[in-house]
Amino acid sequence: MHQEKIETIKSAIVLADAQNQDELEAYRLKFISKKSVVGELFAEIRNIPNEQKKEYGQLVNEVKQLADNKFQELIDKVNAASKKAKSMDLDLTLPATYIPVGGIHPLTATRQRIIEIFERIGFNLSEGPEIEDDWHNFTALNFPENHPAREMQDTFFIEKNPDIALRTHTSSVQVRVMESHKPPIRTLSPGRVYRNEAISARAHCIFHQVEGLYVDENVGFADLKNTLYHFAKEMFGRETKVRFRPSFFPFTEPSAEIDISCLLCGGKGCNVCKGSGWVEIGGSGMVDPNVLENCGIDSKKYTGFAFGMGIERIAMLKYQIKDLRLFTENDVRFLKQFRSIL
Ligand SMILES: [Zn+2]
């Protein structure tokens, strides 16, 4: 009789199931708790004749083991199901996670725009090393040793005698191009340059330049002017005026500073242009015959012009940025204002 009852309970345990916490609790009450059917089997032990007690006890323990194992199995099953349900708990009406959108750095955008303008009128791109030797950075460009112009371009030296330094201008790339190419040469060299300067709103020890060089037969100052007029109108707008002021650079003769009419006041005079109506954008001139000869180009046959501009300077004028340091501080509040340019 006990045998039969035990078998019935065993099959009930095997067939038992639970889908949630309530059903789990129902199982516990039915098969695990003191008052459960299994608990009753244990209570029954006192009514069993002594000689059968051992055998009965073994059977009841097996049932208890079976009930416990099944209980653990059901707990695992319900937990796994609830975990899965949680991960599926999507609310499609919630606002989407915000993913910040990046943008082009204003210097990169300015550099790209400058390249575009000159590429359309036949300039190719050239690059060179940022760590330069004395010849390419100074001597070939007519800066003899002890020349005072070297003082204005103090830089960071990596080695002395022979001097190896961080380049002070991208003119060194022009020397490399002239040494390795025969005219006609029409090239644009953008890149990072270095000077030993105190960092302020208007100066930095690292900045970017773009230089242009055109060497061919019969290249004259009129070509230089027309090229830069074209650039200024493309870069700053059709109404922009350009003027050239005589200046001195060791590597050009004659040399001129390039000014454009102030973008803010249109030439009337304001505090950006300090009342003059003009702002400076770079330097230019006809390549000094000595420089051509230093690079192996016949200065009797060929002439050329060169110009150089600071990319930061152009960006500051175009976007009315007042502090040069902002370009390298990586402050997203500054950078995200340029997301829409280019
Ligand atoms: Zn002005």
Short mmCIF file of C-alpha atoms and ligand atoms in Angstrom, two decimals:
data_model
loop_
_atom_site.label_atom_id
_atom_site.label_comp_id
_atom_site.label_asym_id
_atom_site.label_seq_id
_atom_site.Cartn_x
_atom_site.Cartn_y
_atom_site.Cartn_z
CA MET A 1 0.00 0.00 0.00
CA HIS A 2 2.84 2.39 0.88
CA GLN A 3 4.61 1.23 -2.21
CA GLU A 4 1.71 2.32 -4.38
CA LYS A 5 1.39 5.72 -2.70
CA ILE A 6 5.10 6.38 -3.04
CA GLU A 7 5.05 5.51 -6.75
CA THR A 8 2.10 7.92 -7.29
CA ILE A 9 3.96 10.74 -5.53
CA LYS A 10 7.12 10.01 -7.55
CA SER A 11 5.28 10.28 -10.87
CA ALA A 12 3.55 13.48 -9.69
CA ILE A 13 7.02 14.95 -8.93
CA VAL A 14 8.39 13.91 -12.32
CA LEU A 15 5.42 15.47 -14.12
CA ALA A 16 5.35 18.66 -12.02
CA ASP A 17 6.04 21.98 -13.74
CA ALA A 18 6.29 25.68 -12.86
CA GLN A 19 6.16 28.73 -15.14
CA ASN A 20 6.42 31.47 -12.51
CA GLN A 21 7.03 32.26 -8.84
CA ASP A 22 3.44 31.37 -7.83
CA GLU A 23 3.63 27.93 -9.40
CA LEU A 24 7.05 27.46 -7.83
CA GLU A 25 5.55 28.21 -4.41
CA ALA A 26 2.69 25.80 -5.10
CA TYR A 27 5.22 23.07 -5.86
CA ARG A 28 7.13 23.86 -2.68
CA LEU A 29 3.98 23.56 -0.57
CA LYS A 30 2.95 20.36 -2.30
CA PHE A 31 6.27 18.46 -2.26
CA ILE A 32 8.86 20.21 -0.06
CA SER A 33 7.28 21.77 3.02
CA LYS A 34 6.66 19.86 6.28
CA LYS A 35 2.97 19.56 5.51
CA SER A 36 3.58 18.38 1.93
CA VAL A 37 2.85 14.84 0.71
CA VAL A 38 6.53 14.03 1.18
CA GLY A 39 6.40 15.48 4.71
CA GLU A 40 3.44 13.21 5.40
CA LEU A 41 5.45 10.19 4.26
CA PHE A 42 8.07 11.06 6.89
CA ALA A 43 5.36 11.48 9.57
CA GLU A 44 3.98 8.07 8.61
CA ILE A 45 7.24 6.41 9.73
CA ARG A 46 6.06 5.97 13.30
CA ASN A 47 3.17 3.74 12.10
CA ILE A 48 5.48 1.41 10.20
CA PRO A 49 6.36 -1.90 11.89
CA ASN A 50 9.92 -1.87 13.15
CA GLU A 51 11.18 -4.57 10.77
CA GLN A 52 9.99 -2.50 7.73
CA LYS A 53 11.22 0.86 9.01
CA LYS A 54 14.63 0.66 7.34
CA GLU A 55 13.26 -0.19 3.91
CA TYR A 56 10.51 2.43 4.19
CA GLY A 57 12.97 5.06 5.31
CA GLN A 58 15.15 4.41 2.27
CA LEU A 59 12.20 4.73 -0.10
CA VAL A 60 10.99 7.96 1.50
CA ASN A 61 14.52 9.45 1.36
CA GLU A 62 14.66 8.67 -2.37
CA VAL A 63 11.34 10.52 -2.84
CA LYS A 64 12.67 13.50 -0.88
CA GLN A 65 15.84 13.56 -3.02
CA LEU A 66 13.74 13.42 -6.17
CA ALA A 67 11.47 16.26 -4.92
CA ASP A 68 14.50 18.45 -3.96
CA ASN A 69 16.24 17.92 -7.31
CA LYS A 70 13.08 18.76 -9.21
CA PHE A 71 12.57 21.89 -7.07
CA GLN A 72 16.06 23.18 -7.97
CA GLU A 73 15.44 22.40 -11.63
CA LEU A 74 12.18 24.39 -11.57
CA ILE A 75 13.81 27.36 -9.78
CA ASP A 76 16.51 27.52 -12.47
CA LYS A 77 13.92 27.30 -15.20
CA VAL A 78 11.75 30.13 -13.79
CA ASN A 79 14.80 32.37 -13.17
CA ALA A 80 16.10 31.88 -16.70
CA ALA A 81 12.68 32.68 -18.14
CA SER A 82 12.34 35.87 -16.12
CA LYS A 83 15.85 37.01 -17.13
CA LYS A 84 14.99 36.49 -20.77
CA ALA A 85 11.72 38.39 -20.36
CA LYS A 86 13.58 41.32 -18.81
CA SER A 87 15.95 41.58 -21.75
CA MET A 88 12.97 41.65 -24.10
CA ASP A 89 11.40 44.43 -22.08
CA LEU A 90 11.67 47.14 -24.77
CA ASP A 91 9.80 50.39 -24.67
CA LEU A 92 9.84 51.76 -28.19
CA THR A 93 8.35 55.06 -27.09
CA LEU A 94 11.43 55.98 -25.02
CA PRO A 95 13.73 58.67 -26.52
CA ALA A 96 16.69 57.18 -28.44
CA THR A 97 20.18 57.07 -26.88
CA TYR A 98 22.05 60.24 -27.88
CA ILE A 99 25.10 59.55 -30.05
CA PRO A 100 27.19 62.70 -30.50
CA VAL A 101 28.01 63.48 -34.14
CA GLY A 102 31.57 64.55 -34.86
CA GLY A 103 32.73 67.13 -37.37
CA ILE A 104 35.74 68.31 -39.30
CA HIS A 105 38.25 70.41 -37.29
CA PRO A 106 38.14 74.04 -38.51
CA LEU A 107 41.85 73.89 -39.44
CA THR A 108 41.33 70.74 -41.51
CA ALA A 109 38.34 72.33 -43.23
CA THR A 110 40.33 75.49 -43.98
CA ARG A 111 43.29 73.48 -45.26
CA GLN A 112 40.97 71.45 -47.52
CA ARG A 113 39.35 74.57 -48.92
CA ILE A 114 42.75 76.15 -49.69
CA ILE A 115 43.93 72.96 -51.43
CA GLU A 116 40.72 72.81 -53.49
CA ILE A 117 41.12 76.39 -54.72
CA PHE A 118 44.74 75.90 -55.84
CA GLU A 119 44.22 72.42 -57.27
CA ARG A 120 41.64 73.86 -59.66
CA ILE A 121 44.25 76.21 -61.11
CA GLY A 122 46.83 73.49 -61.64
CA PHE A 123 48.79 73.23 -58.36
CA ASN A 124 49.71 69.76 -57.15
CA LEU A 125 50.37 68.81 -53.52
CA SER A 126 53.76 68.13 -51.98
CA GLU A 127 54.82 67.18 -48.49
CA GLY A 128 58.10 66.96 -46.63
CA PRO A 129 59.55 66.02 -43.24
CA GLU A 130 58.78 68.08 -40.11
CA ILE A 131 62.29 67.35 -38.82
CA GLU A 132 64.60 69.17 -41.21
CA ASP A 133 68.30 69.71 -41.74
CA ASP A 134 69.83 73.18 -41.80
CA TRP A 135 70.23 73.16 -45.59
CA HIS A 136 66.54 72.69 -46.42
CA ASN A 137 65.16 74.92 -43.68
CA PHE A 138 67.67 77.77 -43.83
CA THR A 139 70.79 77.71 -45.98
CA ALA A 140 69.23 76.81 -49.34
CA LEU A 141 66.66 79.54 -48.73
CA ASN A 142 69.30 82.26 -48.47
CA PHE A 143 69.51 82.34 -44.68
CA PRO A 144 73.31 82.15 -44.30
CA GLU A 145 74.63 81.25 -40.87
CA ASN A 146 74.45 84.18 -38.46
CA HIS A 147 71.95 85.98 -40.71
CA PRO A 148 69.59 88.05 -38.51
CA ALA A 149 66.53 86.53 -40.25
CA ARG A 150 67.37 83.26 -38.48
CA GLU A 151 66.69 84.99 -35.19
CA MET A 152 63.07 85.58 -36.22
CA GLN A 153 62.63 81.87 -36.83
CA ASP A 154 64.11 80.36 -33.69
CA THR A 155 62.98 76.77 -33.34
CA PHE A 156 63.52 73.50 -31.45
CA PHE A 157 66.82 71.80 -32.20
CA ILE A 158 67.14 68.05 -32.15
CA GLU A 159 70.87 68.01 -32.91
CA LYS A 160 73.59 70.65 -33.25
CA ASN A 161 76.53 70.53 -35.69
CA PRO A 162 75.18 69.53 -38.10
CA ASP A 163 71.90 71.19 -37.15
CA ILE A 164 68.72 69.13 -37.25
CA ALA A 165 65.63 71.04 -36.15
CA LEU A 166 61.84 71.16 -36.33
CA ARG A 167 61.09 73.07 -39.54
CA THR A 168 60.11 76.71 -39.10
CA HIS A 169 58.19 76.95 -42.39
CA THR A 170 57.00 74.73 -45.21
CA SER A 171 59.44 76.50 -47.58
CA SER A 172 61.74 73.55 -46.88
CA VAL A 173 59.33 71.40 -48.91
CA GLN A 174 59.71 73.80 -51.84
CA VAL A 175 63.49 73.30 -51.72
CA ARG A 176 62.98 69.53 -51.79
CA VAL A 177 60.58 69.79 -54.75
CA MET A 178 62.94 72.05 -56.73
CA GLU A 179 65.88 69.73 -56.03
CA SER A 180 64.03 66.70 -57.33
CA HIS A 181 61.87 68.14 -60.15
CA LYS A 182 62.56 70.12 -63.31
CA PRO A 183 60.35 73.16 -64.11
CA PRO A 184 57.54 73.75 -64.79
CA ILE A 185 56.77 73.36 -61.07
CA ARG A 186 53.42 74.39 -59.64
CA THR A 187 53.02 73.00 -56.16
CA LEU A 188 51.27 73.63 -52.86
CA SER A 189 52.82 72.45 -49.56
CA PRO A 190 50.58 72.48 -46.51
CA GLY A 191 51.89 71.26 -43.16
CA ARG A 192 52.73 71.74 -39.52
CA VAL A 193 55.59 74.06 -38.55
CA TYR A 194 57.32 75.02 -35.28
CA ARG A 195 58.82 78.13 -33.72
CA ASN A 196 60.23 78.87 -30.33
CA GLU A 197 57.57 81.39 -29.37
CA ALA A 198 55.67 82.09 -26.17
CA ILE A 199 52.09 80.81 -26.48
CA SER A 200 49.47 83.58 -26.56
CA ALA A 201 46.17 84.39 -28.26
CA ARG A 202 48.11 85.35 -31.40
CA ALA A 203 51.17 83.07 -31.39
CA HIS A 204 51.90 79.41 -30.79
CA CYS A 205 54.95 77.18 -30.94
CA ILE A 206 53.08 74.83 -33.30
CA PHE A 207 51.02 76.08 -36.21
CA HIS A 208 50.20 75.27 -39.83
CA GLN A 209 51.30 76.87 -43.04
CA VAL A 210 50.50 76.44 -46.66
CA GLU A 211 52.99 77.58 -49.23
CA GLY A 212 52.74 77.78 -53.00
CA LEU A 213 55.50 77.75 -55.59
CA TYR A 214 55.36 78.33 -59.33
CA VAL A 215 58.57 78.06 -61.37
CA ASP A 216 58.61 78.22 -65.16
CA GLU A 217 59.90 80.36 -68.02
CA ASN A 218 58.56 83.94 -67.94
CA VAL A 219 56.78 83.77 -64.60
CA GLY A 220 56.34 87.36 -63.38
CA PHE A 221 54.97 89.36 -60.50
CA ALA A 222 51.68 89.82 -62.40
CA ASP A 223 51.18 86.03 -62.25
CA LEU A 224 51.73 86.10 -58.50
CA LYS A 225 49.21 88.89 -58.06
CA ASN A 226 46.57 87.29 -60.24
CA THR A 227 46.96 83.94 -58.49
CA LEU A 228 46.50 85.53 -55.06
CA TYR A 229 43.60 87.74 -56.22
CA HIS A 230 41.89 84.58 -57.41
CA PHE A 231 42.59 82.83 -54.11
CA ALA A 232 41.32 85.72 -51.96
CA LYS A 233 38.06 86.00 -53.88
CA GLU A 234 37.47 82.23 -53.79
CA MET A 235 38.33 81.95 -50.11
CA PHE A 236 36.78 85.09 -48.66
CA GLY A 237 34.20 86.19 -51.24
CA ARG A 238 33.93 88.09 -54.53
CA GLU A 239 34.03 91.52 -52.90
CA THR A 240 37.42 90.93 -51.25
CA LYS A 241 40.17 93.35 -52.24
CA VAL A 242 43.88 92.46 -52.09
CA ARG A 243 46.88 94.72 -51.64
CA PHE A 244 50.62 94.04 -51.62
CA ARG A 245 52.97 95.82 -49.24
CA PRO A 246 56.74 95.79 -49.88
CA SER A 247 58.56 93.60 -47.36
CA PHE A 248 61.67 91.51 -46.89
CA PHE A 249 62.17 87.74 -46.91
CA PRO A 250 65.60 86.18 -47.51
CA PHE A 251 64.29 83.79 -50.18
CA THR A 252 62.29 86.20 -52.39
CA GLU A 253 63.21 89.40 -54.26
CA PRO A 254 61.11 91.53 -54.46
CA SER A 255 59.02 90.49 -51.47
CA ALA A 256 55.55 91.58 -50.41
CA GLU A 257 53.12 91.07 -47.57
CA ILE A 258 49.62 90.18 -48.74
CA ASP A 259 46.69 92.04 -47.16
CA ILE A 260 43.00 91.58 -47.83
CA SER A 261 40.20 94.05 -47.16
CA CYS A 262 38.80 93.51 -43.66
CA LEU A 263 36.00 90.94 -43.79
CA LEU A 264 34.17 92.44 -40.85
CA CYS A 265 33.93 96.11 -41.88
CA GLY A 266 34.52 95.71 -45.63
CA GLY A 267 37.40 98.21 -45.50
CA LYS A 268 35.76 100.99 -43.51
CA GLY A 269 37.86 100.33 -40.40
CA CYS A 270 36.99 98.46 -37.19
CA ASN A 271 38.77 97.02 -34.16
CA VAL A 272 39.63 93.72 -35.96
CA CYS A 273 41.62 95.62 -38.60
CA LYS A 274 42.66 98.25 -36.04
CA GLY A 275 40.92 100.93 -38.09
CA SER A 276 43.02 100.36 -41.22
CA GLY A 277 40.44 98.40 -43.24
CA TRP A 278 43.10 95.78 -44.11
CA VAL A 279 44.26 92.50 -42.53
CA GLU A 280 47.42 90.57 -43.34
CA ILE A 281 47.11 86.98 -44.63
CA GLY A 282 50.67 86.06 -45.61
CA GLY A 283 53.90 86.79 -47.43
CA SER A 284 54.96 86.41 -51.05
CA GLY A 285 57.53 87.36 -53.66
CA MET A 286 59.59 86.35 -56.66
CA VAL A 287 61.91 83.45 -55.81
CA ASP A 288 65.44 84.80 -55.29
CA PRO A 289 67.74 83.61 -58.14
CA ASN A 290 70.18 82.33 -55.48
CA VAL A 291 67.52 79.97 -54.16
CA LEU A 292 66.83 78.64 -57.68
CA GLU A 293 70.56 78.06 -58.23
CA ASN A 294 70.91 76.41 -54.78
CA CYS A 295 68.29 73.90 -55.94
CA GLY A 296 69.92 73.26 -59.31
CA ILE A 297 67.54 75.37 -61.42
CA ASP A 298 68.98 77.72 -64.08
CA SER A 299 67.98 81.20 -62.88
CA LYS A 300 68.75 82.73 -66.28
CA LYS A 301 66.12 80.56 -67.93
CA TYR A 302 63.54 80.20 -65.17
CA THR A 303 61.79 82.54 -62.78
CA GLY A 304 59.21 81.78 -60.11
CA PHE A 305 56.99 83.12 -57.41
CA ALA A 306 56.26 81.81 -53.94
CA PHE A 307 53.75 82.66 -51.27
CA GLY A 308 53.02 81.43 -47.76
CA MET A 309 50.09 81.77 -45.40
CA GLY A 310 49.25 80.61 -41.89
CA ILE A 311 46.27 78.25 -41.96
CA GLU A 312 45.28 79.33 -38.42
CA ARG A 313 45.37 82.97 -39.57
CA ILE A 314 43.05 82.25 -42.53
CA ALA A 315 40.64 80.25 -40.32
CA MET A 316 40.64 82.99 -37.65
CA LEU A 317 39.74 85.61 -40.25
CA LYS A 318 37.13 83.48 -41.99
CA TYR A 319 35.36 82.34 -38.82
CA GLN A 320 36.11 85.36 -36.61
CA ILE A 321 38.07 83.34 -34.04
CA LYS A 322 39.90 85.60 -31.58
CA ASP A 323 42.24 83.15 -29.82
CA LEU A 324 44.71 80.89 -31.61
CA ARG A 325 44.93 78.54 -28.61
CA LEU A 326 41.35 77.35 -29.15
CA PHE A 327 42.47 75.27 -32.14
CA THR A 328 44.57 72.94 -30.01
CA GLU A 329 42.64 72.86 -26.73
CA ASN A 330 40.17 70.22 -27.96
CA ASP A 331 37.26 71.90 -26.22
CA VAL A 332 34.16 70.34 -27.80
CA ARG A 333 32.11 73.47 -27.09
CA PHE A 334 34.41 75.28 -29.51
CA LEU A 335 34.77 72.45 -32.03
CA LYS A 336 31.09 71.62 -32.34
CA GLN A 337 30.36 75.08 -33.70
CA PHE A 338 32.09 73.97 -36.92
CA ARG A 339 30.10 70.78 -37.47
CA SER A 340 28.29 72.19 -40.47
CA ILE A 341 31.27 73.59 -42.38
CA LEU A 342 32.78 71.94 -45.48
ZN ZN B 1 37.73 96.03 -40.15
#
